PDB file of C-alpha atoms in Angstrom:
ATOM      1  CA  UNK A   1     -11.412  14.665   0.527  1.00  0.00           C
ATOM      2  CA  UNK A   2     -11.853  16.133   3.572  1.00  0.00           C
ATOM      3  CA  UNK A   3      -9.262  17.070   6.423  1.00  0.00           C
ATOM      4  CA  UNK A   4      -9.784  14.493   8.585  1.00  0.00           C
ATOM      5  CA  UNK A   5     -10.560  10.919   6.656  1.00  0.00           C
ATOM      6  CA  UNK A   6     -11.279   9.377  10.031  1.00  0.00           C
ATOM      7  CA  UNK A   7     -14.217  11.659  10.396  1.00  0.00           C
ATOM      8  CA  UNK A   8     -15.978   9.668   7.396  1.00  0.00           C
ATOM      9  CA  UNK A   9     -18.310   6.581   8.106  1.00  0.00           C
ATOM     10  CA  UNK A  10     -17.329   2.812   7.347  1.00  0.00           C
ATOM     11  CA  UNK A  11     -20.022   1.542   4.387  1.00  0.00           C
ATOM     12  CA  UNK A  12     -22.148  -1.566   5.513  1.00  0.00           C
ATOM     13  CA  UNK A  13     -20.238  -3.974   2.891  1.00  0.00           C
ATOM     14  CA  UNK A  14     -21.056  -8.089   3.100  1.00  0.00           C
ATOM     15  CA  UNK A  15     -17.799 -11.061   1.353  1.00  0.00           C
ATOM     16  CA  UNK A  16     -18.947 -13.892   0.407  1.00  0.00           C
ATOM     17  CA  UNK A  17     -16.329 -16.550   0.531  1.00  0.00           C
ATOM     18  CA  UNK A  18     -17.470 -19.449  -1.801  1.00  0.00           C
ATOM     19  CA  UNK A  19     -15.721 -23.054  -1.665  1.00  0.00           C
ATOM     20  CA  UNK A  20     -16.275 -25.868  -3.294  1.00  0.00           C
ATOM     21  CA  UNK A  21     -16.112 -29.568  -2.108  1.00  0.00           C
ATOM     22  CA  UNK A  22     -12.584 -29.740  -2.189  1.00  0.00           C
ATOM     23  CA  UNK A  23     -12.694 -26.248   0.002  1.00  0.00           C
ATOM     24  CA  UNK A  24     -10.436 -24.272  -2.485  1.00  0.00           C
ATOM     25  CA  UNK A  25     -12.207 -20.532  -2.430  1.00  0.00           C
ATOM     26  CA  UNK A  26     -13.778 -18.572  -5.832  1.00  0.00           C
ATOM     27  CA  UNK A  27     -11.603 -15.710  -6.731  1.00  0.00           C
ATOM     28  CA  UNK A  28     -13.082 -12.889  -9.244  1.00  0.00           C
ATOM     29  CA  UNK A  29      -9.449 -10.716 -11.104  1.00  0.00           C
ATOM     30  CA  UNK A  30     -11.140  -6.893 -11.059  1.00  0.00           C
ATOM     31  CA  UNK A  31     -11.713  -5.310 -14.169  1.00  0.00           C
ATOM     32  CA  UNK A  32     -11.628  -2.302 -13.304  1.00  0.00           C
ATOM     33  CA  UNK A  33      -7.961  -1.848 -12.638  1.00  0.00           C
ATOM     34  CA  UNK A  34      -5.046  -2.365 -14.526  1.00  0.00           C
ATOM     35  CA  UNK A  35      -3.310  -4.561 -11.520  1.00  0.00           C
ATOM     36  CA  UNK A  36      -4.119  -8.325 -11.113  1.00  0.00           C
ATOM     37  CA  UNK A  37      -6.422  -7.950  -8.258  1.00  0.00           C
ATOM     38  CA  UNK A  38      -7.936 -10.850  -7.408  1.00  0.00           C
ATOM     39  CA  UNK A  39     -10.985 -11.451  -4.454  1.00  0.00           C
ATOM     40  CA  UNK A  40     -14.201 -12.685  -3.565  1.00  0.00           C
ATOM     41  CA  UNK A  41     -17.563 -11.382  -4.265  1.00  0.00           C
ATOM     42  CA  UNK A  42     -18.487  -8.071  -1.815  1.00  0.00           C
ATOM     43  CA  UNK A  43     -20.813  -5.341  -1.907  1.00  0.00           C
ATOM     44  CA  UNK A  44     -22.833  -3.438   0.180  1.00  0.00           C
ATOM     45  CA  UNK A  45     -25.817  -3.437   2.788  1.00  0.00           C
ATOM     46  CA  UNK A  46     -28.681  -2.045   0.658  1.00  0.00           C
ATOM     47  CA  UNK A  47     -31.131  -0.399   3.857  1.00  0.00           C
ATOM     48  CA  UNK A  48     -33.289  -2.661   4.038  1.00  0.00           C
ATOM     49  CA  UNK A  49     -31.508  -5.690   3.636  1.00  0.00           C
ATOM     50  CA  UNK A  50     -29.667  -8.207   6.453  1.00  0.00           C
ATOM     51  CA  UNK A  51     -26.181  -9.386   6.139  1.00  0.00           C
ATOM     52  CA  UNK A  52     -27.509 -12.938   4.903  1.00  0.00           C
ATOM     53  CA  UNK A  53     -29.586 -11.323   2.060  1.00  0.00           C
ATOM     54  CA  UNK A  54     -26.895  -8.851   0.619  1.00  0.00           C
ATOM     55  CA  UNK A  55     -24.516 -12.175   0.352  1.00  0.00           C
ATOM     56  CA  UNK A  56     -27.341 -13.979  -1.831  1.00  0.00           C
ATOM     57  CA  UNK A  57     -28.297 -10.939  -3.550  1.00  0.00           C
ATOM     58  CA  UNK A  58     -23.753  -9.738  -4.295  1.00  0.00           C
ATOM     59  CA  UNK A  59     -23.396 -13.430  -5.357  1.00  0.00           C
ATOM     60  CA  UNK A  60     -25.601 -13.500  -7.867  1.00  0.00           C
ATOM     61  CA  UNK A  61     -24.890  -9.803  -9.117  1.00  0.00           C
ATOM     62  CA  UNK A  62     -21.475 -10.843  -9.462  1.00  0.00           C
ATOM     63  CA  UNK A  63     -21.656 -14.530 -10.489  1.00  0.00           C
ATOM     64  CA  UNK A  64     -24.957 -15.716 -11.330  1.00  0.00           C
ATOM     65  CA  UNK A  65     -24.807 -18.158  -9.208  1.00  0.00           C
ATOM     66  CA  UNK A  66     -28.508 -18.605  -7.647  1.00  0.00           C
ATOM     67  CA  UNK A  67     -29.464 -19.252  -3.972  1.00  0.00           C
ATOM     68  CA  UNK A  68     -29.959 -22.666  -4.384  1.00  0.00           C
ATOM     69  CA  UNK A  69     -26.885 -23.726  -5.726  1.00  0.00           C
ATOM     70  CA  UNK A  70     -25.278 -22.655  -2.850  1.00  0.00           C
ATOM     71  CA  UNK A  71     -25.043 -23.638   1.193  1.00  0.00           C
ATOM     72  CA  UNK A  72     -24.703 -21.044   3.669  1.00  0.00           C
ATOM     73  CA  UNK A  73     -22.317 -22.271   6.595  1.00  0.00           C
ATOM     74  CA  UNK A  74     -21.186 -19.800   9.150  1.00  0.00           C
ATOM     75  CA  UNK A  75     -20.685 -15.585   9.667  1.00  0.00           C
ATOM     76  CA  UNK A  76     -17.930 -13.891  11.012  1.00  0.00           C
ATOM     77  CA  UNK A  77     -19.159 -12.651  14.099  1.00  0.00           C
ATOM     78  CA  UNK A  78     -17.829  -9.017  14.248  1.00  0.00           C
ATOM     79  CA  UNK A  79     -17.455  -6.401  11.435  1.00  0.00           C
ATOM     80  CA  UNK A  80     -13.883  -6.971  10.636  1.00  0.00           C
ATOM     81  CA  UNK A  81     -12.385  -2.805   8.631  1.00  0.00           C
ATOM     82  CA  UNK A  82     -10.672  -1.629   6.320  1.00  0.00           C
ATOM     83  CA  UNK A  83      -9.177   1.882   5.578  1.00  0.00           C
ATOM     84  CA  UNK A  84      -8.926   2.670   1.633  1.00  0.00           C
ATOM     85  CA  UNK A  85      -5.022   4.193   0.953  1.00  0.00           C
ATOM     86  CA  UNK A  86      -5.051   8.144   1.309  1.00  0.00           C
ATOM     87  CA  UNK A  87      -4.764   7.869  -2.345  1.00  0.00           C
ATOM     88  CA  UNK A  88      -7.774   6.600  -2.892  1.00  0.00           C
ATOM     89  CA  UNK A  89      -9.787   8.442  -0.294  1.00  0.00           C
ATOM     90  CA  UNK A  90     -12.850  10.956  -1.747  1.00  0.00           C
ATOM     91  CA  UNK A  91     -12.696   9.078  -4.908  1.00  0.00           C
ATOM     92  CA  UNK A  92     -15.089   6.151  -4.421  1.00  0.00           C
ATOM     93  CA  UNK A  93     -17.822   5.553  -2.881  1.00  0.00           C
ATOM     94  CA  UNK A  94     -18.715   9.347  -4.301  1.00  0.00           C
ATOM     95  CA  UNK A  95     -16.324  10.635  -1.039  1.00  0.00           C
ATOM     96  CA  UNK A  96     -18.860   9.220   1.624  1.00  0.00           C
ATOM     97  CA  UNK A  97     -16.329   6.597   3.374  1.00  0.00           C
ATOM     98  CA  UNK A  98     -13.181   5.860   4.290  1.00  0.00           C
ATOM     99  CA  UNK A  99     -13.342   2.357   4.112  1.00  0.00           C
ATOM    100  CA  UNK A 100     -15.776  -0.630   5.020  1.00  0.00           C
ATOM    101  CA  UNK A 101     -17.033  -2.548   7.504  1.00  0.00           C
ATOM    102  CA  UNK A 102     -17.775  -6.056   6.284  1.00  0.00           C
ATOM    103  CA  UNK A 103     -19.321  -9.095   7.515  1.00  0.00           C
ATOM    104  CA  UNK A 104     -18.710 -12.071   5.979  1.00  0.00           C
ATOM    105  CA  UNK A 105     -20.582 -15.325   5.086  1.00  0.00           C
ATOM    106  CA  UNK A 106     -18.641 -18.288   4.304  1.00  0.00           C
ATOM    107  CA  UNK A 107     -21.167 -20.346   1.532  1.00  0.00           C
ATOM    108  CA  UNK A 108     -20.690 -23.865  -0.290  1.00  0.00           C
ATOM    109  CA  UNK A 109     -21.736 -24.329  -3.444  1.00  0.00           C
ATOM    110  CA  UNK A 110     -22.924 -27.544  -4.747  1.00  0.00           C
ATOM    111  CA  UNK A 111     -23.249 -26.410  -8.370  1.00  0.00           C
ATOM    112  CA  UNK A 112     -21.351 -26.850 -11.825  1.00  0.00           C
ATOM    113  CA  UNK A 113     -18.207 -24.390 -13.007  1.00  0.00           C
ATOM    114  CA  UNK A 114     -20.629 -24.010 -16.301  1.00  0.00           C
ATOM    115  CA  UNK A 115     -23.749 -22.754 -13.580  1.00  0.00           C
ATOM    116  CA  UNK A 116     -21.245 -19.708 -13.380  1.00  0.00           C
ATOM    117  CA  UNK A 117     -21.225 -16.389 -15.443  1.00  0.00           C
ATOM    118  CA  UNK A 118     -19.182 -13.407 -14.832  1.00  0.00           C
ATOM    119  CA  UNK A 119     -20.482 -11.694 -17.840  1.00  0.00           C
ATOM    120  CA  UNK A 120     -22.859  -9.419 -16.201  1.00  0.00           C
ATOM    121  CA  UNK A 121     -25.307  -6.647 -16.830  1.00  0.00           C
ATOM    122  CA  UNK A 122     -22.766  -4.538 -14.945  1.00  0.00           C
ATOM    123  CA  UNK A 123     -19.323  -7.613 -14.788  1.00  0.00           C
ATOM    124  CA  UNK A 124     -17.262  -7.039 -12.269  1.00  0.00           C
ATOM    125  CA  UNK A 125     -14.696  -9.594 -12.609  1.00  0.00           C
ATOM    126  CA  UNK A 126     -12.806 -10.278 -16.546  1.00  0.00           C
ATOM    127  CA  UNK A 127     -11.877 -14.104 -15.390  1.00  0.00           C
ATOM    128  CA  UNK A 128     -12.358 -16.503 -11.727  1.00  0.00           C
ATOM    129  CA  UNK A 129     -10.570 -19.342 -10.540  1.00  0.00           C
ATOM    130  CA  UNK A 130     -10.533 -21.703  -7.530  1.00  0.00           C
ATOM    131  CA  UNK A 131      -7.732 -21.368  -4.934  1.00  0.00           C
ATOM    132  CA  UNK A 132      -6.216 -22.364  -2.173  1.00  0.00           C
ATOM    133  CA  UNK A 133      -6.573 -19.876   0.784  1.00  0.00           C
ATOM    134  CA  UNK A 134      -3.040 -18.888   1.443  1.00  0.00           C
ATOM    135  CA  UNK A 135      -3.109 -17.719  -2.694  1.00  0.00           C
ATOM    136  CA  UNK A 136      -5.956 -16.053  -1.846  1.00  0.00           C
ATOM    137  CA  UNK A 137      -4.855 -14.038   0.816  1.00  0.00           C
ATOM    138  CA  UNK A 138      -1.195 -13.584  -2.116  1.00  0.00           C
ATOM    139  CA  UNK A 139      -3.727 -12.206  -4.084  1.00  0.00           C
ATOM    140  CA  UNK A 140      -5.756  -9.930  -2.546  1.00  0.00           C
ATOM    141  CA  UNK A 141      -4.809  -6.083  -3.524  1.00  0.00           C
ATOM    142  CA  UNK A 142      -2.605  -4.909  -0.065  1.00  0.00           C
ATOM    143  CA  UNK A 143      -5.084  -2.972   1.585  1.00  0.00           C
ATOM    144  CA  UNK A 144      -7.505  -5.730   1.879  1.00  0.00           C
ATOM    145  CA  UNK A 145      -4.926  -8.000   3.357  1.00  0.00           C
ATOM    146  CA  UNK A 146      -5.821  -8.383   6.882  1.00  0.00           C
ATOM    147  CA  UNK A 147      -9.316  -8.644   6.344  1.00  0.00           C
ATOM    148  CA  UNK A 148      -9.107 -12.265   4.209  1.00  0.00           C
ATOM    149  CA  UNK A 149      -6.821 -12.968   6.519  1.00  0.00           C
ATOM    150  CA  UNK A 150      -9.200 -12.185   9.366  1.00  0.00           C
ATOM    151  CA  UNK A 151     -11.707 -14.031   6.987  1.00  0.00           C
ATOM    152  CA  UNK A 152      -9.837 -17.342   6.222  1.00  0.00           C
ATOM    153  CA  UNK A 153      -8.814 -17.869   9.607  1.00  0.00           C
ATOM    154  CA  UNK A 154     -12.879 -18.054  10.972  1.00  0.00           C
ATOM    155  CA  UNK A 155     -13.625 -19.793   8.315  1.00  0.00           C
ATOM    156  CA  UNK A 156     -10.188 -22.120   8.579  1.00  0.00           C
ATOM    157  CA  UNK A 157     -12.498 -25.452   9.608  1.00  0.00           C
ATOM    158  CA  UNK A 158     -13.936 -25.440   5.807  1.00  0.00           C
ATOM    159  CA  UNK A 159     -10.932 -24.797   3.842  1.00  0.00           C
ATOM    160  CA  UNK A 160      -8.385 -27.307   1.488  1.00  0.00           C
ATOM    161  CA  UNK A 161      -5.935 -28.898   4.099  1.00  0.00           C
ATOM    162  CA  UNK A 162      -3.454 -28.092   1.111  1.00  0.00           C
ATOM    163  CA  UNK A 163      -3.107 -24.270   2.362  1.00  0.00           C
ATOM    164  CA  UNK A 164      -2.798 -24.686   5.734  1.00  0.00           C
ATOM    165  CA  UNK A 165       0.170 -24.274   7.824  1.00  0.00           C
TER     166      UNK A 165
END
């Protein structure tokens, strides 16, 4: 671990808020932790990719959902960042990053639930479900919660009305 973790860069990443026709959010339970940790699909942006391209790729890699089953609606204007907790710096991403900077893409799913498959070559999720935004914020690990709050706020007009206060 570096002496000053703040000297490390942020990992460029994309996140996908996938919503169904009812405005509920797709959430996957992470497979790599004992904690009950649910999140939206996300992953690194390759050097030659635009955020939207990376969003389609990550969505397919993690959920099996193909581009023809979704429609992009919006993107966050700015990069949203989070820092890893001190005990994870140096352990994830080969110690190269202090956290992630993320562009988020809102996509509407117009397929069927049976077209979603988390049984992938390199699975990231043990289970998945559709949830409202308040449950999504409560289900994310604490160090990502502020980013999820910003994403929900940015895309609020498209989300289930029952979850908005």
